[in-house]
Amino acid sequence: MAAAVAPLVLTAACGGGSDASSGGDQLVIGFALSQSGNMAPFDVEPGNAALLRIKEINDNGGINGKKIKVISKDVRSNPDTVGTAATELIAEGINLLVTPCDFDLSAPGASVAQASKIPSVSICAGDPKMADTKTLGDYVFSANAGSDVEGSSGAEWAYNKGWHTAYVLQDESIEYTKSAGRYFQAKFKELGGKIVGDDAFPGGDNVNISSQASRLKSLATKPDFVYVASWNPGGATAIRQLREAGVTVPIVGPAALDGQVLLDVVGEKASDIYYTGFACYVYCKGADSADLDAFVKDYQGEYKATPSSGYALLGYNMVSAIADAAEKAKSFSGGDLKSALEADGSVKTPIGDVAYFSTSCHKIIDMPMTVVQVANGAMTFAGQQRVDSIPDVGDGNSCAS
C-alpha cells in the first residue's frame, strides 16, 4: 500500500433538488471513487482536492448562481462495484459522473454513463483509451494528460540529456503502465534513441524482479538508463530491488512513481531517479510557486494533512475545468455538458494554464510535465518537459499527432 491517505470527506454537498435533464437549481456530480483498496492512494487525495475546489466554488456563489452538489459512493477498488455505483448514481439524478484514477477500474462506470448519455470524467486515469472517444464512447473524459504524454515526455527529456540508449522494465499489471512503456519506446526511437533490451514483471503488491535485474546486469553493454514503466508501490519496490542488485545506471519513469511513498520504499540512498510528474511541492524542493503553496495551505487547512503526491492537483484542476465548462453550457443536460467540455479550452490552475479536451481528444491536451529528480533520499525540481507531438503506435489514439 502506498502512503497513508485520509478518507474522502464529503464537505461539498448542498441541499435542494435537481432536475438532471435541465440542471435544475444545481449541478449534481456523482463521485464513484475508491476510499479503500489498492487504488485508494490514487483516488482519495484527488477526490479530496476536488471537493475542496467545489467548496471554494460554492462559497463564491456557485456556477451562474447554481451550487454544486456531490453524491459519493466508495467503489473499493473493484471494477464491478464501479459499474453498480454508476448505475445507482445515475438513478439518483446526477448530471456528471467522476470515476477512478485508472482505465481498468473506470471503464465499467464510464460505460454505464455512456449508455445513459451522461458525461463521465476519470479523476486522473492515464491510459489514452480513456480519452480516445471510441474505446468507451464520446461521453467519456479523463482529467489527466495521459500516459502517452508521460512516456513521450520521459523519452524526450532523457534523450535531450544525452542518454541515447535505454533498457525498458515493463510493469504488466494495468493498462496505464503498458501504454506508458509503449509510448516511451515509440518516442525514444523516433528521436533516434536505441532500446538495447526490455523485460517485464507482473506488478502488484508482491513485486520480485530478481531475475529481471540479473538479466539486465548481464548485458554486455550497459544502457544509459532504465525506463521503469510502473506505478507505486510496486514501481518503488522494483526500483529498490534494482539498486539492491547493483544496477547503478539512472532510472526514469512516469508520474505514477510520484510521491513520498517512493522515498519511503526505496530508502535514504535513493539516487539518480527521475520521473515526469505533475508538480514539485510538499516533499519536493526547488520549484517555488505561490499558487502551489496556496493550494497546499488550503488543502492542509481542510484535511489536516498535506498531499502525498501530485495527483491531488488533478482532482482540483478537474473541478475547475468542469465548472468552467458548465458555466458556458446551455444547460446541465448530458449533451450540453459534453459539448461544453469539448469546447472549454484553457483553465487557470495552481500549475499554470492547462488546456482541456477537444472534440477528438477527451483529456488534457496541453500541460507541461514536471521532471523530478531523486537524489540522496530527497526530491528536487529538475525542470519541465513539454512534447509537441505524440507518436502513432497503432492503437487508435485520437490524441496522438
Short mmCIF file of C-alpha atoms in Angstrom, two decimals:
data_model
loop_
_atom_site.label_atom_id
_atom_site.label_comp_id
_atom_site.label_asym_id
_atom_site.label_seq_id
_atom_site.Cartn_x
_atom_site.Cartn_y
_atom_site.Cartn_z
CA MET A 1 0.00 0.00 0.00
CA ALA A 2 1.17 3.48 -0.78
CA ALA A 3 1.43 6.32 1.70
CA ALA A 4 -1.47 6.57 4.11
CA VAL A 5 -4.28 8.84 3.00
CA ALA A 6 -7.21 10.35 4.81
CA PRO A 7 -10.68 9.11 3.80
CA LEU A 8 -12.68 11.05 1.26
CA VAL A 9 -14.61 13.72 3.14
CA LEU A 10 -17.87 15.00 1.71
CA THR A 11 -17.84 18.63 2.70
CA ALA A 12 -19.13 20.00 -0.59
CA ALA A 13 -22.67 18.70 -0.89
CA CYS A 14 -25.50 21.18 -0.82
CA GLY A 15 -29.18 20.72 -0.17
CA GLY A 16 -32.01 21.22 -2.64
CA GLY A 17 -33.39 19.29 -5.58
CA SER A 18 -32.13 18.92 -9.11
CA ASP A 19 -33.69 18.15 -12.44
CA ALA A 20 -30.99 16.17 -14.24
CA SER A 21 -32.42 16.95 -17.66
CA SER A 22 -32.07 20.70 -17.28
CA GLY A 23 -29.71 21.20 -14.39
CA GLY A 24 -32.42 22.50 -12.05
CA ASP A 25 -31.01 24.72 -9.35
CA GLN A 26 -27.69 22.86 -9.01
CA LEU A 27 -25.12 20.75 -10.80
CA VAL A 28 -25.14 17.24 -9.34
CA ILE A 29 -21.86 15.31 -9.60
CA GLY A 30 -21.60 11.65 -8.65
CA PHE A 31 -18.26 10.51 -7.23
CA ALA A 32 -17.57 6.79 -7.75
CA LEU A 33 -14.07 6.66 -6.26
CA SER A 34 -12.07 4.21 -4.16
CA GLN A 35 -11.81 5.04 -0.49
CA SER A 36 -10.28 1.61 0.16
CA GLY A 37 -8.24 -0.99 -1.72
CA ASN A 38 -5.15 -0.63 -3.90
CA MET A 39 -6.47 2.36 -5.86
CA ALA A 40 -7.29 4.45 -2.77
CA PRO A 41 -3.87 6.17 -2.75
CA PHE A 42 -4.65 7.45 -6.25
CA ASP A 43 -8.33 8.30 -5.63
CA VAL A 44 -8.65 9.72 -2.13
CA GLU A 45 -6.39 12.77 -2.39
CA PRO A 46 -7.58 13.84 -5.86
CA GLY A 47 -11.13 13.30 -4.58
CA ASN A 48 -10.50 15.43 -1.52
CA ALA A 49 -8.88 18.14 -3.64
CA ALA A 50 -11.88 18.06 -5.98
CA LEU A 51 -14.20 18.56 -3.01
CA LEU A 52 -12.03 21.43 -1.80
CA ARG A 53 -12.41 23.15 -5.18
CA ILE A 54 -16.17 22.52 -5.16
CA LYS A 55 -16.41 24.12 -1.72
CA GLU A 56 -14.48 27.16 -2.99
CA ILE A 57 -16.78 27.50 -5.99
CA ASN A 58 -19.92 27.13 -3.88
CA ASP A 59 -18.64 29.66 -1.35
CA ASN A 60 -18.14 32.09 -4.24
CA GLY A 61 -21.71 31.75 -5.47
CA GLY A 62 -21.56 28.57 -7.50
CA ILE A 63 -21.90 28.29 -11.27
CA ASN A 64 -24.00 31.18 -12.52
CA GLY A 65 -25.62 31.20 -9.10
CA LYS A 66 -26.17 27.43 -9.02
CA LYS A 67 -24.38 25.33 -6.42
CA ILE A 68 -22.59 22.03 -6.99
CA LYS A 69 -23.94 19.01 -5.11
CA VAL A 70 -21.87 15.85 -4.61
CA ILE A 71 -23.19 12.32 -4.13
CA SER A 72 -20.43 9.84 -3.35
CA LYS A 73 -20.07 6.06 -3.27
CA ASP A 74 -16.99 4.04 -2.27
CA VAL A 75 -16.17 1.59 -5.08
CA ARG A 76 -13.47 -0.16 -3.02
CA SER A 77 -11.06 -0.55 -5.99
CA ASN A 78 -13.44 -3.12 -7.52
CA PRO A 79 -14.44 -2.76 -11.21
CA ASP A 80 -17.79 -4.48 -10.64
CA THR A 81 -18.60 -2.06 -7.84
CA VAL A 82 -17.79 0.90 -10.11
CA GLY A 83 -20.44 -0.21 -12.61
CA THR A 84 -23.00 -0.75 -9.86
CA ALA A 85 -22.21 2.60 -8.25
CA ALA A 86 -22.57 4.38 -11.58
CA THR A 87 -25.99 2.82 -12.13
CA GLU A 88 -27.12 3.88 -8.66
CA LEU A 89 -25.79 7.41 -9.02
CA ILE A 90 -27.45 7.90 -12.38
CA ALA A 91 -30.72 6.71 -10.85
CA GLU A 92 -30.29 9.43 -8.21
CA GLY A 93 -30.20 12.10 -10.92
CA ILE A 94 -26.57 13.08 -11.38
CA ASN A 95 -25.54 15.33 -14.26
CA LEU A 96 -21.93 14.12 -14.41
CA LEU A 97 -20.03 11.09 -13.10
CA VAL A 98 -16.47 11.12 -11.70
CA THR A 99 -14.71 7.75 -11.98
CA PRO A 100 -11.44 6.37 -10.53
CA CYS A 101 -7.85 7.19 -11.43
CA ASP A 102 -7.40 4.15 -13.68
CA PHE A 103 -8.74 2.98 -17.04
CA ASP A 104 -9.30 -0.63 -15.98
CA LEU A 105 -11.26 0.47 -12.92
CA SER A 106 -13.14 3.35 -14.55
CA ALA A 107 -14.30 1.51 -17.67
CA PRO A 108 -17.38 -0.23 -16.21
CA GLY A 109 -18.70 3.03 -14.73
CA ALA A 110 -17.88 5.07 -17.80
CA SER A 111 -19.69 2.53 -19.99
CA VAL A 112 -22.84 2.84 -17.87
CA ALA A 113 -22.70 6.64 -18.10
CA GLN A 114 -22.09 6.45 -21.86
CA ALA A 115 -25.22 4.34 -22.32
CA SER A 116 -27.20 7.00 -20.44
CA LYS A 117 -25.53 9.85 -22.38
CA ILE A 118 -24.17 11.36 -19.18
CA PRO A 119 -20.59 12.70 -19.25
CA SER A 120 -18.10 10.83 -17.09
CA VAL A 121 -14.68 12.18 -16.17
CA SER A 122 -11.99 9.94 -14.74
CA ILE A 123 -10.35 11.92 -11.97
CA CYS A 124 -6.86 11.05 -13.28
CA ALA A 125 -6.76 7.90 -15.46
CA GLY A 126 -3.64 7.96 -17.63
CA ASP A 127 -4.24 5.33 -20.29
CA PRO A 128 -5.18 7.17 -23.52
CA LYS A 129 -8.02 4.72 -24.21
CA MET A 130 -9.89 6.67 -21.52
CA ALA A 131 -9.98 9.69 -23.83
CA ASP A 132 -9.97 8.50 -27.44
CA THR A 133 -13.82 8.87 -27.80
CA LYS A 134 -14.11 5.43 -29.43
CA THR A 135 -13.00 2.75 -26.98
CA LEU A 136 -15.61 3.61 -24.34
CA GLY A 137 -17.55 6.34 -26.13
CA ASP A 138 -17.84 10.04 -26.80
CA TYR A 139 -19.24 10.95 -23.36
CA VAL A 140 -16.09 9.67 -21.61
CA PHE A 141 -13.28 12.02 -20.47
CA SER A 142 -10.13 11.95 -18.33
CA ALA A 143 -8.68 14.83 -16.30
CA ASN A 144 -5.10 13.72 -16.96
CA ALA A 145 -2.54 14.43 -19.67
CA GLY A 146 -2.15 10.69 -20.12
CA SER A 147 0.49 8.01 -20.10
CA ASP A 148 1.13 8.71 -23.79
CA VAL A 149 2.30 12.19 -22.79
CA GLU A 150 4.16 10.88 -19.74
CA GLY A 151 6.05 8.22 -21.69
CA SER A 152 6.84 10.60 -24.55
CA SER A 153 7.95 13.35 -22.15
CA GLY A 154 10.26 10.98 -20.32
CA ALA A 155 11.77 9.83 -23.61
CA GLU A 156 12.37 13.35 -24.89
CA TRP A 157 13.78 14.62 -21.60
CA ALA A 158 16.22 11.70 -21.32
CA TYR A 159 17.29 11.96 -24.97
CA ASN A 160 17.89 15.69 -24.64
CA LYS A 161 20.02 14.95 -21.59
CA GLY A 162 22.34 12.93 -23.82
CA TRP A 163 21.12 9.46 -22.82
CA HIS A 164 20.67 7.68 -26.14
CA THR A 165 20.40 4.02 -25.09
CA ALA A 166 17.65 2.68 -22.84
CA TYR A 167 16.50 -0.54 -21.23
CA VAL A 168 12.77 -0.87 -20.54
CA LEU A 169 11.41 -2.64 -17.45
CA GLN A 170 7.69 -3.03 -18.08
CA ASP A 171 5.04 -3.48 -15.39
CA GLU A 172 2.21 -5.52 -16.97
CA SER A 173 -0.35 -5.07 -14.20
CA ILE A 174 -2.56 -2.28 -15.66
CA GLU A 175 -3.22 -0.56 -18.98
CA TYR A 176 -1.63 2.68 -17.74
CA THR A 177 1.80 1.15 -17.29
CA LYS A 178 1.59 -0.78 -20.55
CA SER A 179 0.83 2.37 -22.53
CA ALA A 180 3.47 4.43 -20.68
CA GLY A 181 6.13 1.91 -21.73
CA ARG A 182 4.78 1.62 -25.26
CA TYR A 183 4.77 5.38 -25.87
CA PHE A 184 8.15 5.82 -24.22
CA GLN A 185 9.70 3.30 -26.62
CA ALA A 186 8.00 4.78 -29.69
CA LYS A 187 9.06 8.35 -28.85
CA PHE A 188 12.61 7.37 -27.89
CA LYS A 189 13.09 5.53 -31.20
CA GLU A 190 11.51 8.43 -33.10
CA LEU A 191 14.10 10.77 -31.59
CA GLY A 192 16.95 8.47 -32.61
CA GLY A 193 17.42 6.59 -29.35
CA LYS A 194 18.05 2.86 -29.14
CA ILE A 195 16.28 0.33 -26.93
CA VAL A 196 19.03 -2.13 -26.00
CA GLY A 197 16.74 -4.53 -24.15
CA ASP A 198 13.45 -4.94 -22.35
CA ASP A 199 11.86 -7.15 -19.74
CA ALA A 200 8.53 -7.36 -17.93
CA PHE A 201 7.16 -8.16 -14.49
CA PRO A 202 3.60 -8.71 -13.25
CA GLY A 203 3.49 -5.75 -10.84
CA GLY A 204 1.06 -5.71 -7.94
CA ASP A 205 1.74 -5.84 -4.23
CA ASN A 206 4.38 -8.60 -4.15
CA VAL A 207 6.98 -7.49 -6.66
CA ASN A 208 10.09 -9.61 -7.13
CA ILE A 209 12.31 -8.66 -10.07
CA SER A 210 15.46 -10.53 -9.05
CA SER A 211 15.58 -12.46 -12.33
CA GLN A 212 14.91 -9.32 -14.40
CA ALA A 213 17.64 -7.44 -12.54
CA SER A 214 20.06 -10.31 -13.15
CA ARG A 215 19.36 -10.29 -16.89
CA LEU A 216 19.82 -6.53 -17.00
CA LYS A 217 23.15 -6.74 -15.19
CA SER A 218 24.38 -9.42 -17.59
CA LEU A 219 24.12 -7.14 -20.64
CA ALA A 220 27.48 -6.79 -22.37
CA THR A 221 26.82 -3.09 -22.99
CA LYS A 222 25.12 -1.18 -20.19
CA PRO A 223 22.30 1.21 -21.18
CA ASP A 224 22.50 4.90 -20.45
CA PHE A 225 19.39 4.48 -18.28
CA VAL A 226 16.48 2.19 -17.41
CA TYR A 227 12.88 3.23 -18.02
CA VAL A 228 10.68 1.68 -15.33
CA ALA A 229 7.08 1.78 -16.60
CA SER A 230 5.31 1.12 -13.32
CA TRP A 231 3.20 2.58 -10.51
CA ASN A 232 3.59 2.73 -6.76
CA PRO A 233 4.05 0.87 -4.54
CA GLY A 234 5.17 -1.84 -6.98
CA GLY A 235 7.27 0.57 -9.03
CA ALA A 236 9.10 1.84 -5.97
CA THR A 237 9.74 -1.75 -4.87
CA ALA A 238 11.14 -2.62 -8.31
CA ILE A 239 13.49 0.37 -8.18
CA ARG A 240 14.70 -0.57 -4.70
CA GLN A 241 15.41 -4.12 -5.89
CA LEU A 242 17.30 -2.82 -8.93
CA ARG A 243 19.56 -0.77 -6.67
CA GLU A 244 20.00 -3.66 -4.22
CA ALA A 245 21.04 -5.86 -7.16
CA GLY A 246 23.76 -3.40 -8.09
CA VAL A 247 22.08 -1.69 -11.06
CA THR A 248 23.53 1.82 -10.79
CA VAL A 249 22.52 3.49 -14.08
CA PRO A 250 19.92 6.29 -13.94
CA ILE A 251 16.25 5.33 -13.73
CA VAL A 252 13.44 7.25 -15.45
CA GLY A 253 9.72 6.64 -15.04
CA PRO A 254 6.17 8.04 -15.35
CA ALA A 255 4.07 10.13 -12.96
CA ALA A 256 2.76 7.13 -11.00
CA LEU A 257 6.18 6.91 -9.32
CA ASP A 258 5.49 10.31 -7.74
CA GLY A 259 5.13 10.90 -4.04
CA GLN A 260 6.52 10.34 -0.60
CA VAL A 261 5.96 6.59 -0.97
CA LEU A 262 8.89 6.39 -3.43
CA LEU A 263 11.24 7.76 -0.80
CA ASP A 264 9.72 5.57 1.90
CA VAL A 265 10.16 2.37 -0.11
CA VAL A 266 13.47 2.99 -1.88
CA GLY A 267 15.08 4.47 1.22
CA GLU A 268 17.54 7.20 2.07
CA LYS A 269 20.02 6.02 -0.55
CA ALA A 270 17.55 6.63 -3.38
CA SER A 271 19.50 8.45 -6.09
CA ASP A 272 19.70 9.01 -9.84
CA ILE A 273 15.96 8.51 -10.24
CA TYR A 274 13.80 10.80 -12.39
CA TYR A 275 10.10 10.82 -13.20
CA THR A 276 7.72 13.02 -15.16
CA GLY A 277 5.17 14.19 -12.59
CA PHE A 278 2.60 16.95 -12.31
CA ALA A 279 4.27 19.26 -9.80
CA CYS A 280 7.11 19.64 -7.32
CA TYR A 281 5.75 20.54 -3.88
CA VAL A 282 5.49 19.44 -0.23
CA TYR A 283 8.05 16.59 -0.38
CA CYS A 284 9.93 18.17 -3.33
CA LYS A 285 12.09 21.29 -3.32
CA GLY A 286 13.21 23.82 -5.89
CA ALA A 287 10.04 24.79 -7.76
CA ASP A 288 8.90 27.91 -5.95
CA SER A 289 5.26 28.69 -6.69
CA ALA A 290 2.91 30.92 -4.70
CA ASP A 291 -0.09 29.23 -6.34
CA LEU A 292 1.08 25.75 -5.35
CA ASP A 293 1.87 26.95 -1.83
CA ALA A 294 -1.65 28.38 -1.55
CA PHE A 295 -3.18 25.10 -2.74
CA VAL A 296 -1.18 23.10 -0.20
CA LYS A 297 -2.14 25.52 2.60
CA ASP A 298 -5.83 25.30 1.71
CA TYR A 299 -5.71 21.51 1.39
CA GLN A 300 -3.97 21.18 4.74
CA GLY A 301 -6.47 23.52 6.35
CA GLU A 302 -9.35 21.40 5.10
CA TYR A 303 -7.93 17.90 5.71
CA LYS A 304 -5.23 18.42 8.40
CA ALA A 305 -2.62 16.79 6.14
CA THR A 306 -0.58 17.77 3.11
CA PRO A 307 -0.91 15.96 -0.23
CA SER A 308 1.38 12.96 -0.59
CA SER A 309 1.57 13.09 -4.41
CA GLY A 310 0.93 15.43 -7.32
CA TYR A 311 -2.23 13.54 -8.25
CA ALA A 312 -4.20 15.68 -5.80
CA LEU A 313 -3.78 18.61 -8.18
CA LEU A 314 -5.50 16.72 -10.99
CA GLY A 315 -8.70 16.42 -8.94
CA TYR A 316 -8.63 20.10 -8.01
CA ASN A 317 -7.96 21.16 -11.59
CA MET A 318 -10.63 18.80 -12.92
CA VAL A 319 -13.34 20.63 -11.00
CA SER A 320 -12.10 23.97 -12.33
CA ALA A 321 -12.44 22.60 -15.87
CA ILE A 322 -15.89 21.12 -15.22
CA ALA A 323 -17.16 24.33 -13.60
CA ASP A 324 -15.73 26.47 -16.38
CA ALA A 325 -17.48 24.33 -19.00
CA ALA A 326 -20.75 24.18 -17.03
CA GLU A 327 -20.77 27.97 -16.78
CA LYS A 328 -20.82 28.16 -20.58
CA ALA A 329 -23.18 25.21 -21.17
CA LYS A 330 -26.72 25.81 -22.41
CA SER A 331 -27.96 23.53 -19.63
CA PHE A 332 -26.70 20.76 -17.36
CA SER A 333 -28.16 18.07 -19.62
CA GLY A 334 -25.76 15.37 -20.81
CA GLY A 335 -25.42 16.57 -24.39
CA ASP A 336 -24.99 20.22 -23.46
CA LEU A 337 -22.38 19.43 -20.80
CA LYS A 338 -20.49 17.17 -23.22
CA SER A 339 -20.39 19.90 -25.87
CA ALA A 340 -19.27 22.48 -23.33
CA LEU A 341 -16.48 20.25 -22.04
CA GLU A 342 -15.22 19.67 -25.58
CA ALA A 343 -15.11 23.41 -26.25
CA ASP A 344 -13.80 24.57 -22.88
CA GLY A 345 -10.18 25.41 -23.73
CA SER A 346 -7.64 26.72 -21.24
CA VAL A 347 -8.28 26.79 -17.48
CA LYS A 348 -6.22 28.58 -14.82
CA THR A 349 -4.82 26.15 -12.23
CA PRO A 350 -2.15 26.15 -9.49
CA ILE A 351 0.32 24.71 -12.03
CA GLY A 352 -0.50 27.33 -14.67
CA ASP A 353 -2.90 27.39 -17.60
CA VAL A 354 -4.00 23.89 -18.62
CA ALA A 355 -5.89 23.19 -21.87
CA TYR A 356 -8.64 20.61 -21.51
CA PHE A 357 -10.42 18.50 -24.10
CA SER A 358 -11.42 18.80 -27.73
CA THR A 359 -13.98 17.03 -29.88
CA SER A 360 -11.49 14.27 -30.73
CA CYS A 361 -9.32 14.18 -27.58
CA HIS A 362 -11.13 13.94 -24.25
CA LYS A 363 -8.18 14.56 -21.93
CA ILE A 364 -5.74 17.35 -21.12
CA ILE A 365 -4.29 18.45 -24.44
CA ASP A 366 -1.65 20.91 -23.24
CA MET A 367 0.21 20.71 -19.93
CA PRO A 368 3.95 20.57 -19.31
CA MET A 369 5.19 17.67 -17.21
CA THR A 370 7.41 18.41 -14.22
CA VAL A 371 10.61 16.38 -14.10
CA VAL A 372 11.50 15.46 -10.52
CA GLN A 373 14.95 14.21 -9.54
CA VAL A 374 15.51 11.87 -6.59
CA ALA A 375 19.00 12.15 -5.13
CA ASN A 376 20.32 11.11 -1.72
CA GLY A 377 16.82 10.38 -0.48
CA ALA A 378 15.41 13.79 -1.44
CA MET A 379 13.29 15.08 -4.32
CA THR A 380 14.11 18.25 -6.24
CA PHE A 381 12.79 20.08 -9.28
CA ALA A 382 14.78 19.12 -12.40
CA GLY A 383 12.82 21.10 -14.98
CA GLN A 384 9.76 20.90 -17.17
CA GLN A 385 9.25 18.95 -20.36
CA ARG A 386 6.60 19.58 -22.98
CA VAL A 387 6.21 17.41 -26.09
CA ASP A 388 4.91 18.83 -29.35
CA SER A 389 3.71 15.50 -30.73
CA ILE A 390 2.69 12.06 -29.57
CA PRO A 391 3.81 9.13 -31.74
CA ASP A 392 1.27 6.94 -33.51
CA VAL A 393 1.65 3.44 -32.06
CA GLY A 394 -1.31 2.00 -33.95
CA ASP A 395 -3.72 1.87 -31.01
CA GLY A 396 -6.30 4.29 -32.41
CA ASN A 397 -5.30 7.09 -30.04
CA SER A 398 -7.10 10.16 -31.40
CA CYS A 399 -4.99 12.35 -29.09
CA ALA A 400 -1.79 11.40 -30.93
CA SER A 401 -0.48 13.55 -33.77
#
